[in-house]
PDB file of C-alpha atoms in Angstrom:
ATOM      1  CA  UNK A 767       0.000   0.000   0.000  1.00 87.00           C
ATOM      2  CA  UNK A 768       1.026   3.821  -0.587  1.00 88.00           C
ATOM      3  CA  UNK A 769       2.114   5.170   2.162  1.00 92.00           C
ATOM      4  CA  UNK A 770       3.224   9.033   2.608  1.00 95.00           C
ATOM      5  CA  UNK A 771       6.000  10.784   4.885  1.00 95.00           C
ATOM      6  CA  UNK A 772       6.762  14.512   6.056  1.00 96.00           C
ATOM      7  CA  UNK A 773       9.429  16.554   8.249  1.00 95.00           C
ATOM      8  CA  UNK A 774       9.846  17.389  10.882  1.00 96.00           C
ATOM      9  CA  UNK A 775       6.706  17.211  12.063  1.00 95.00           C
ATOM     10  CA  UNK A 776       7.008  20.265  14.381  1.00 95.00           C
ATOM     11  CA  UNK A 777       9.383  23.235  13.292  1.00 96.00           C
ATOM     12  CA  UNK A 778      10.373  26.706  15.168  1.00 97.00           C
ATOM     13  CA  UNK A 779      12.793  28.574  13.345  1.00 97.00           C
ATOM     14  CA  UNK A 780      13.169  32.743  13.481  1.00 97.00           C
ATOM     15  CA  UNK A 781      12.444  35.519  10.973  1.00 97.00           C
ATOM     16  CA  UNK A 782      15.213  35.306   8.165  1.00 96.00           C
ATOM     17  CA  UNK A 783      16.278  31.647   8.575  1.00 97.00           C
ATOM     18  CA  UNK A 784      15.999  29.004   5.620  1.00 97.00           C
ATOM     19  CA  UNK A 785      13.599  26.110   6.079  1.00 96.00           C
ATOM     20  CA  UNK A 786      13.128  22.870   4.088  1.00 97.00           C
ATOM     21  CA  UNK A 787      10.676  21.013   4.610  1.00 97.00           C
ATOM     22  CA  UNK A 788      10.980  16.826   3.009  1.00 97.00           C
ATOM     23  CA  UNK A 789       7.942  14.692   2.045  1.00 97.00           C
ATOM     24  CA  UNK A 790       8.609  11.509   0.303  1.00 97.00           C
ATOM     25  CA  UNK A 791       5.594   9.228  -1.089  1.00 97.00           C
ATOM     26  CA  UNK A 792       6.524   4.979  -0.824  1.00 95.00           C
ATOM     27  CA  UNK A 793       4.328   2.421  -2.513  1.00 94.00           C
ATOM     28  CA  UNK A 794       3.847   4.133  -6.128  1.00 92.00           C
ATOM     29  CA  UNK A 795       5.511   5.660  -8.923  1.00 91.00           C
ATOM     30  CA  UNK A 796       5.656   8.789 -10.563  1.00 92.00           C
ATOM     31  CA  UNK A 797       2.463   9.977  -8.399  1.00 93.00           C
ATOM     32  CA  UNK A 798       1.402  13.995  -8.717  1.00 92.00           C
ATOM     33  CA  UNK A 799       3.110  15.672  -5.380  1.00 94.00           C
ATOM     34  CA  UNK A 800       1.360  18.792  -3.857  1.00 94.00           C
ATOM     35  CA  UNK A 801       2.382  21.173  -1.442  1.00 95.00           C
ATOM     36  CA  UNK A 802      -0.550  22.857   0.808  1.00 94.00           C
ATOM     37  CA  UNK A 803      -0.766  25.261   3.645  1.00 94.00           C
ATOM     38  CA  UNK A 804      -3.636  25.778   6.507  1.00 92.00           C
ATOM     39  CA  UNK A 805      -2.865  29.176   8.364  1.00 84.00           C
ATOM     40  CA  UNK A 806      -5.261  30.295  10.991  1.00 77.00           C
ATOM     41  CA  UNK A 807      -8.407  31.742   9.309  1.00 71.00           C
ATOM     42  CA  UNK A 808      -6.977  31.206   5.519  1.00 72.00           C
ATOM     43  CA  UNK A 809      -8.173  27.735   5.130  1.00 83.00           C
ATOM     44  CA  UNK A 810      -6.184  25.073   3.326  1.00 89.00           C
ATOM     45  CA  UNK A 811      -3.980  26.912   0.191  1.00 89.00           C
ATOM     46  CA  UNK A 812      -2.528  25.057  -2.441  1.00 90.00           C
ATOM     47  CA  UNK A 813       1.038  26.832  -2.820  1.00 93.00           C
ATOM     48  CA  UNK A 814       2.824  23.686  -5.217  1.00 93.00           C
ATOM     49  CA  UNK A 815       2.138  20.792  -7.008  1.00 91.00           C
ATOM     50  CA  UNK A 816       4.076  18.668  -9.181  1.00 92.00           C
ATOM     51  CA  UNK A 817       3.262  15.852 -12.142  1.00 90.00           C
ATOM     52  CA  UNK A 818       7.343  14.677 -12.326  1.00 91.00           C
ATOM     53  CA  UNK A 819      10.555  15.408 -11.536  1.00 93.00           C
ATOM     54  CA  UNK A 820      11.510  18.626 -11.749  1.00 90.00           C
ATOM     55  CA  UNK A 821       8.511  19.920 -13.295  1.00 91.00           C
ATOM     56  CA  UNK A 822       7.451  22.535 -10.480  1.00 91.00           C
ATOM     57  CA  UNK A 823       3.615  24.400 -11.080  1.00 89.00           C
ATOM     58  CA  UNK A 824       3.573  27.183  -8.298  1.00 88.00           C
ATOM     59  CA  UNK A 825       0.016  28.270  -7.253  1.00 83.00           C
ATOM     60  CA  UNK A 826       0.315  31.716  -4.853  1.00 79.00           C
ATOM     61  CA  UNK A 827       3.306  33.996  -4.934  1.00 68.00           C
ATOM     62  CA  UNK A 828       5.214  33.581  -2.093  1.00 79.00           C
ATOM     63  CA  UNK A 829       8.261  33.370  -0.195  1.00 88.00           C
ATOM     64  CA  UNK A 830       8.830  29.679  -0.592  1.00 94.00           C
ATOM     65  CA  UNK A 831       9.646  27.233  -3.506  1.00 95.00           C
ATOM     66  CA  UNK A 832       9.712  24.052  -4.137  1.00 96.00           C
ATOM     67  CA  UNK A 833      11.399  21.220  -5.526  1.00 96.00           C
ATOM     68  CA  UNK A 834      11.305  17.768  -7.051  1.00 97.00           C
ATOM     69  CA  UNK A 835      14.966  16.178  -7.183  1.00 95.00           C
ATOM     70  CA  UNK A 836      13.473  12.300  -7.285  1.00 95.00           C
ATOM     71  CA  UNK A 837      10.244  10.369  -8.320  1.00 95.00           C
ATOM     72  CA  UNK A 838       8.562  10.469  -4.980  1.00 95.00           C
ATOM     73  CA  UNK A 839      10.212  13.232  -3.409  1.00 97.00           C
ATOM     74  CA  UNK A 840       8.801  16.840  -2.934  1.00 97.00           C
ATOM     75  CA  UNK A 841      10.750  19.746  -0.567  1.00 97.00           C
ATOM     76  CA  UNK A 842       9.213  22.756   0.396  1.00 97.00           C
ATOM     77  CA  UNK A 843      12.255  25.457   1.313  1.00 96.00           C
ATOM     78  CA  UNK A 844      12.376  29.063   1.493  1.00 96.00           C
ATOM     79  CA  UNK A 845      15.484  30.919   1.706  1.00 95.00           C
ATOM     80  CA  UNK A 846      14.620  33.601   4.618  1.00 96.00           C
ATOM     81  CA  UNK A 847      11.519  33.141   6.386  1.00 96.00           C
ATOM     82  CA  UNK A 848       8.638  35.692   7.339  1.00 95.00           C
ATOM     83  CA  UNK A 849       6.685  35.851  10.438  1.00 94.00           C
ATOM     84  CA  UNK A 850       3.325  35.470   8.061  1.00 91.00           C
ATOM     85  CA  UNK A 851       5.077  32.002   6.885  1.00 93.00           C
ATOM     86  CA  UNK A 852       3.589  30.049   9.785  1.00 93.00           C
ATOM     87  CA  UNK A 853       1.175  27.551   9.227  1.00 93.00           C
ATOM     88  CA  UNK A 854       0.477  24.070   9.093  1.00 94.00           C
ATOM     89  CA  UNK A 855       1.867  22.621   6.001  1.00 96.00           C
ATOM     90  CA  UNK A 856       0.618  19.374   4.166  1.00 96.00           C
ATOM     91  CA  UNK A 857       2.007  17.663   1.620  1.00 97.00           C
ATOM     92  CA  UNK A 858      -0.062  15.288  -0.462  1.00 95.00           C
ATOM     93  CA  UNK A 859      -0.055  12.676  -3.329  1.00 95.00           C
ATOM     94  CA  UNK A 860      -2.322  11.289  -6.226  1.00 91.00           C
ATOM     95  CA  UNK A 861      -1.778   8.776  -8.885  1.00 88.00           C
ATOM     96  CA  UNK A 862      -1.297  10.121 -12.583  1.00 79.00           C
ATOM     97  CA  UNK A 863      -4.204  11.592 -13.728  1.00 75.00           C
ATOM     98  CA  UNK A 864      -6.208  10.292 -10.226  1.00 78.00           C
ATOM     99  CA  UNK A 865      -8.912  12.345  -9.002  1.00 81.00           C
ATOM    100  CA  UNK A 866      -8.302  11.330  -5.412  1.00 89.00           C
ATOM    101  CA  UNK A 867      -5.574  13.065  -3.356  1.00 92.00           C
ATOM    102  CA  UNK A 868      -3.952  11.834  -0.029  1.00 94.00           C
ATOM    103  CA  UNK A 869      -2.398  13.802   2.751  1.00 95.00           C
ATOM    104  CA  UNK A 870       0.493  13.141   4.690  1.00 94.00           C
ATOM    105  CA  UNK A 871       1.065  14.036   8.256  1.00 94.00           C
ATOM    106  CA  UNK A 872       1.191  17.668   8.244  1.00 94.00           C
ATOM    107  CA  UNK A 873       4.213  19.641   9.209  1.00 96.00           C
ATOM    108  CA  UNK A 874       4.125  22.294  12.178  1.00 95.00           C
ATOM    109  CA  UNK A 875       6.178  25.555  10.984  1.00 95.00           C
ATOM    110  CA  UNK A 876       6.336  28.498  13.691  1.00 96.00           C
ATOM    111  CA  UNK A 877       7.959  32.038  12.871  1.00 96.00           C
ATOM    112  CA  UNK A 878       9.427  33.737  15.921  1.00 97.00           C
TER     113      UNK A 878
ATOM    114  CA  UNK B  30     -14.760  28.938 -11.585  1.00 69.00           C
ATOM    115  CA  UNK B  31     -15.333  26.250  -8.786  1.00 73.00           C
ATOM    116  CA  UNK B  32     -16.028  27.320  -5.050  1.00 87.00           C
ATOM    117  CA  UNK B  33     -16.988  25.350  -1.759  1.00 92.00           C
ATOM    118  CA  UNK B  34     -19.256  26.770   0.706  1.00 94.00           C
ATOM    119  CA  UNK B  35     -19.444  25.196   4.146  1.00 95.00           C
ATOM    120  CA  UNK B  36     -22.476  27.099   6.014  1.00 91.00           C
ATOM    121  CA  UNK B  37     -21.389  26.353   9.485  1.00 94.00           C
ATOM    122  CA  UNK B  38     -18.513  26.857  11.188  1.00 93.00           C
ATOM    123  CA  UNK B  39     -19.129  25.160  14.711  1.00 96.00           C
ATOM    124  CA  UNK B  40     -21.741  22.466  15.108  1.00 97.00           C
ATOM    125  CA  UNK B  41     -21.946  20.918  18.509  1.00 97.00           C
ATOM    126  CA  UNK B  42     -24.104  18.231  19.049  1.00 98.00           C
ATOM    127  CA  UNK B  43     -24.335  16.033  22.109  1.00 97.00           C
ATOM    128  CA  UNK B  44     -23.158  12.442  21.708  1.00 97.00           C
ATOM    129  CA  UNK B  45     -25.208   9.510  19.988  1.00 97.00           C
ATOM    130  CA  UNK B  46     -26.970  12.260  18.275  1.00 98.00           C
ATOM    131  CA  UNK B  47     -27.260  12.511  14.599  1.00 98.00           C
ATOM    132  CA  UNK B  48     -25.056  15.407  12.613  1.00 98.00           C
ATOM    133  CA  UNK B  49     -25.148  17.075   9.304  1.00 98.00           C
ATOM    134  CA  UNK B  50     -22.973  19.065   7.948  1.00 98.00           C
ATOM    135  CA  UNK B  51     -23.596  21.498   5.255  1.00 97.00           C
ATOM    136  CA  UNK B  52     -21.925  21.868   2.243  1.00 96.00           C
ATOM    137  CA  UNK B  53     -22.317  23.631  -0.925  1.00 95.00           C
ATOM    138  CA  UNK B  54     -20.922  24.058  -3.735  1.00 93.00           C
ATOM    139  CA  UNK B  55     -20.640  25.971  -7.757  1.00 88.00           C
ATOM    140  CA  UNK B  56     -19.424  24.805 -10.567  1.00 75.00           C
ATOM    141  CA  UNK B  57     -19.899  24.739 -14.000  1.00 68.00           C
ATOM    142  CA  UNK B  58     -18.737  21.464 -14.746  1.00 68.00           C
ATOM    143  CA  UNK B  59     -19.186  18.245 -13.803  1.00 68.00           C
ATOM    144  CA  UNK B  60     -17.723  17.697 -10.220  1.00 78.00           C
ATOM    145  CA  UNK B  61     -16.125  15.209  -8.377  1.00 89.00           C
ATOM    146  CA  UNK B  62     -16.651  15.767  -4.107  1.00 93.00           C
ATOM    147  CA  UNK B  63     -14.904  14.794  -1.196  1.00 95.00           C
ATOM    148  CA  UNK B  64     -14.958  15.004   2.471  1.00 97.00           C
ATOM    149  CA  UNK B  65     -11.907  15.137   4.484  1.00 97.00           C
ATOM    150  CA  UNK B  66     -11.581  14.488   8.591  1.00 97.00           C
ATOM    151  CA  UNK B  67      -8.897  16.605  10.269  1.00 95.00           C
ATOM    152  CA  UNK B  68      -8.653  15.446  13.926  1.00 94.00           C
ATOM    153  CA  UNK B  69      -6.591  17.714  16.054  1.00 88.00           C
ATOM    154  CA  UNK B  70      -2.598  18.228  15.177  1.00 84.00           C
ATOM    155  CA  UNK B  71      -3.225  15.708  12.129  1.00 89.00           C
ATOM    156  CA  UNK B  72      -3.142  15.803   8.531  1.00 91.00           C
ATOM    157  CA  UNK B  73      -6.307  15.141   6.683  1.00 93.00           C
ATOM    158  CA  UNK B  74      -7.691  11.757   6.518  1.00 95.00           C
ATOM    159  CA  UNK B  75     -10.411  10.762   3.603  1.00 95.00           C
ATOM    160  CA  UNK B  76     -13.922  10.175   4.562  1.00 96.00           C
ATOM    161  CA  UNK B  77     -15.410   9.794   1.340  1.00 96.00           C
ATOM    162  CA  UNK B  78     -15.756  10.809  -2.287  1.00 94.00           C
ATOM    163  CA  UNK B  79     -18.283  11.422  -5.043  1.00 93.00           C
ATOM    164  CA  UNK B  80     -16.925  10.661  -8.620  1.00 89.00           C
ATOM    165  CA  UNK B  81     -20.608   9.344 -10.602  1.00 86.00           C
ATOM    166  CA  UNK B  82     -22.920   6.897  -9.786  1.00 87.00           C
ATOM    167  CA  UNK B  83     -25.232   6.277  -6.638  1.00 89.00           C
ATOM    168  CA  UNK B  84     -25.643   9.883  -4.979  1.00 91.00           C
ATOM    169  CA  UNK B  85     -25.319   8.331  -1.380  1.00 96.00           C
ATOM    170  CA  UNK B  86     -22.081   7.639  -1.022  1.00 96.00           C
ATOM    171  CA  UNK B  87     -20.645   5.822   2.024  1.00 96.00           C
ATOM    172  CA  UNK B  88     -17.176   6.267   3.659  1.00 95.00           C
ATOM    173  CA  UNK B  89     -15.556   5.534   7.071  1.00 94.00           C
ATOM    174  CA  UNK B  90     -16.514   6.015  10.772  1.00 93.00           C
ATOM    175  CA  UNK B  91     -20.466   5.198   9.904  1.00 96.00           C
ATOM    176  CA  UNK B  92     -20.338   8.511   7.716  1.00 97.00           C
ATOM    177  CA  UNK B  93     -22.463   9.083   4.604  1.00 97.00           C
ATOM    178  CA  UNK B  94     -23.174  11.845   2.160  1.00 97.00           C
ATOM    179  CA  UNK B  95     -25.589  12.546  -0.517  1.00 96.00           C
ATOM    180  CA  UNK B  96     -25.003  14.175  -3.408  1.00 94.00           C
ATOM    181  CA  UNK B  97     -27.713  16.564  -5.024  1.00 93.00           C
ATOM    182  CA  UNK B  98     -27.246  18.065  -8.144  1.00 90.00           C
ATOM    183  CA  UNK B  99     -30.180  20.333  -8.600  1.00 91.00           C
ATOM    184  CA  UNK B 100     -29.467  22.052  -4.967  1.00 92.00           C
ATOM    185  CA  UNK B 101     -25.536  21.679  -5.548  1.00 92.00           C
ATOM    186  CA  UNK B 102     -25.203  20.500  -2.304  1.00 94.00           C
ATOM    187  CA  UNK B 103     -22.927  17.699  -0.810  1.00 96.00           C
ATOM    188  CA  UNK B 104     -23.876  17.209   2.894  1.00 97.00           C
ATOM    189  CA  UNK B 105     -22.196  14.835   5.254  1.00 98.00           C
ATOM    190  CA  UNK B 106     -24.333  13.070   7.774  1.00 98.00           C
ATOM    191  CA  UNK B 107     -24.017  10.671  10.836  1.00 98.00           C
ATOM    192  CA  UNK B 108     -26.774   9.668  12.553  1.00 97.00           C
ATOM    193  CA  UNK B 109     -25.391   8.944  15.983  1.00 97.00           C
ATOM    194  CA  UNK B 110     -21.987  10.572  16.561  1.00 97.00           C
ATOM    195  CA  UNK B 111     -19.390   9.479  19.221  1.00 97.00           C
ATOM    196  CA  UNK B 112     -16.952  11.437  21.309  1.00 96.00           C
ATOM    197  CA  UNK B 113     -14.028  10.558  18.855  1.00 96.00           C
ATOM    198  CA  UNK B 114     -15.723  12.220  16.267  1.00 97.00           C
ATOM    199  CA  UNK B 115     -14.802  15.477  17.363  1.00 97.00           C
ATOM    200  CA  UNK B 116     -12.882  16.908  14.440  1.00 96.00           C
ATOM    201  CA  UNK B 117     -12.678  19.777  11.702  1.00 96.00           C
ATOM    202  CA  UNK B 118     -14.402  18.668   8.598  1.00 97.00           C
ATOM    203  CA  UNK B 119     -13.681  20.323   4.892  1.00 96.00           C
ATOM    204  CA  UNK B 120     -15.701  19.510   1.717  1.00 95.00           C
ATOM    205  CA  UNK B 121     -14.161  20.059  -1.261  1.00 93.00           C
ATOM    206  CA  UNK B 122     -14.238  19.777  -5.148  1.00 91.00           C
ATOM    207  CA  UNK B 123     -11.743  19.051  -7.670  1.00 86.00           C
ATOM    208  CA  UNK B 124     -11.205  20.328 -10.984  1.00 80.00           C
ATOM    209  CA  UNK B 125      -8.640  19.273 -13.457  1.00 78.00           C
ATOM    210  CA  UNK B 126      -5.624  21.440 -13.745  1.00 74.00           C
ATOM    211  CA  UNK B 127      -4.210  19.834 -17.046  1.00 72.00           C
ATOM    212  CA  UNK B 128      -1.088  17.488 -17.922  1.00 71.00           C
ATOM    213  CA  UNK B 129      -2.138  14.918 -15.538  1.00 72.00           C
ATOM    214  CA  UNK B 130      -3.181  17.004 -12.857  1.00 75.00           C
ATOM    215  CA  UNK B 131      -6.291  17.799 -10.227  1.00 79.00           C
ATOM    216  CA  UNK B 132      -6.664  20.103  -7.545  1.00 82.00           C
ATOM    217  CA  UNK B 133      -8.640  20.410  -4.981  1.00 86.00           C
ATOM    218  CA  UNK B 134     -10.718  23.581  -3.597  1.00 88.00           C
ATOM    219  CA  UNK B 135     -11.689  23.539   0.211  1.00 92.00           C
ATOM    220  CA  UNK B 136     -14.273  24.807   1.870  1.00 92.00           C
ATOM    221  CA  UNK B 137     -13.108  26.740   5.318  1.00 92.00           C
ATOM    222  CA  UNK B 138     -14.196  23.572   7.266  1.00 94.00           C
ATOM    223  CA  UNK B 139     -16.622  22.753   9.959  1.00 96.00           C
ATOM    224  CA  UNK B 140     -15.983  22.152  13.749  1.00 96.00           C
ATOM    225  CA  UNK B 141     -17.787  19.513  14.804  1.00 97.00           C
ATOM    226  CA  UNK B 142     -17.371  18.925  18.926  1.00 97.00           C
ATOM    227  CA  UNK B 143     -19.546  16.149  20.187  1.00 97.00           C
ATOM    228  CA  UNK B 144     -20.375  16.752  23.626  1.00 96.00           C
ATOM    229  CA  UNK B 145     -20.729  13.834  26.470  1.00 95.00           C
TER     230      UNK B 145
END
């Protein structure tokens, strides 16, 4: 069965650091990778998703990117973080072309 | 353009009661719905889906939803909820995005606490 991983589950890191965040997907190949936040009265964002390796589709501008260096992984990173970057961030999975997405753990991210 | 509307954002309900929760949405195209279960400090975990077919759709935890096209609605219903229920709900639709691709829209979510 498919199984999918994030971390570190819990992150506090101050204004201006870097952050990278590491979700990898076991069980399946070449499955679409997304990238989705849930701040505190903004709901669940998509900010990135991905349909293969290195191919990158970026929904909000932001202060964060993302990349794709293998099949079934996905980082979030951002090079200097803002206070308005904390959230709860999920990272999620779908077969090609599935209309049915998973989510992993969720990832913890406060700004101080 | 697609959008979710949940029409509640708290709903508590005292235990082995039954629930609904509301949801809404517009589309011009053919949708595909889901419900998702977020219990506290968790990702979110599946309860069920809509793709075609039957418009009462089952999922897990004794949850069920019914899908009705002419009052584009998608509510989720229980009809005797238990402590460990307590969660935040989100319905959402899903629209394809192209090259292989969907994504999903949320609604803000629903709070469901079940009271003893």
């Amino acid at each position: 069965s498919q199984t999918i991983h994030q971390w570190p589950a819990t992150l506090v890191q101050p204004v201006g650091s870097p952050l990278s965040l590491e979700c990898t997907v076991e069980g399946t190949s070449n499955p679409n990778l997304y990238w989705y936040r849930q701040a505190a009265g903004r709901g669940l964002q998509l900010l990135f998703y991905s349909v293969g390796i290195g191919q990158i589709s970026s929904e909000v501008p932001q202060n964060l990117s993302a990349s794709r260096p293998q099949d079934r992984q996905f980082i979030l990173s951002s090079k200097k973080l803002l206070l308005s970057d904390s959230g709860f961030y999920l990272c999620a999975w779908s077969v090609t072309d599935g209309n049915t997405i998973y989510f992993g753990e969720g990832s913890w991210l406060t700004v101080v | 353009a697609q959008s979710v509307t949940q029409l509640d954002s708290q709903v508590p309900v005292f235990e082995e009661a039954p629930v609904e929760l509301r949801c809404n949405y517009s589309s011009s195209v053919s949708v595909y719905l889901f419900w998702y279960v977020q219990y506290p400090n968790q990702g979110l975990q599946l309860l069920l889906k809509y793709l075609s077919g039957s418009t009462l759709v089952k999922g897990i935890n004794g949850f069920e939803a019914e899908f009705n096209k002419s009052q584009t609605s998608f509510h989720l219903r229980k009809p005797s909820v238990h402590i460990s229920d307590t969660a935040e709900y989100f319905c959402a639709v899903i629209k394809y995005s192209g090259a292989g691709s969907y994504q999903l829209t949320f609604g803000k979510g629903t709070k469901l606490s079940v009271i003893p």
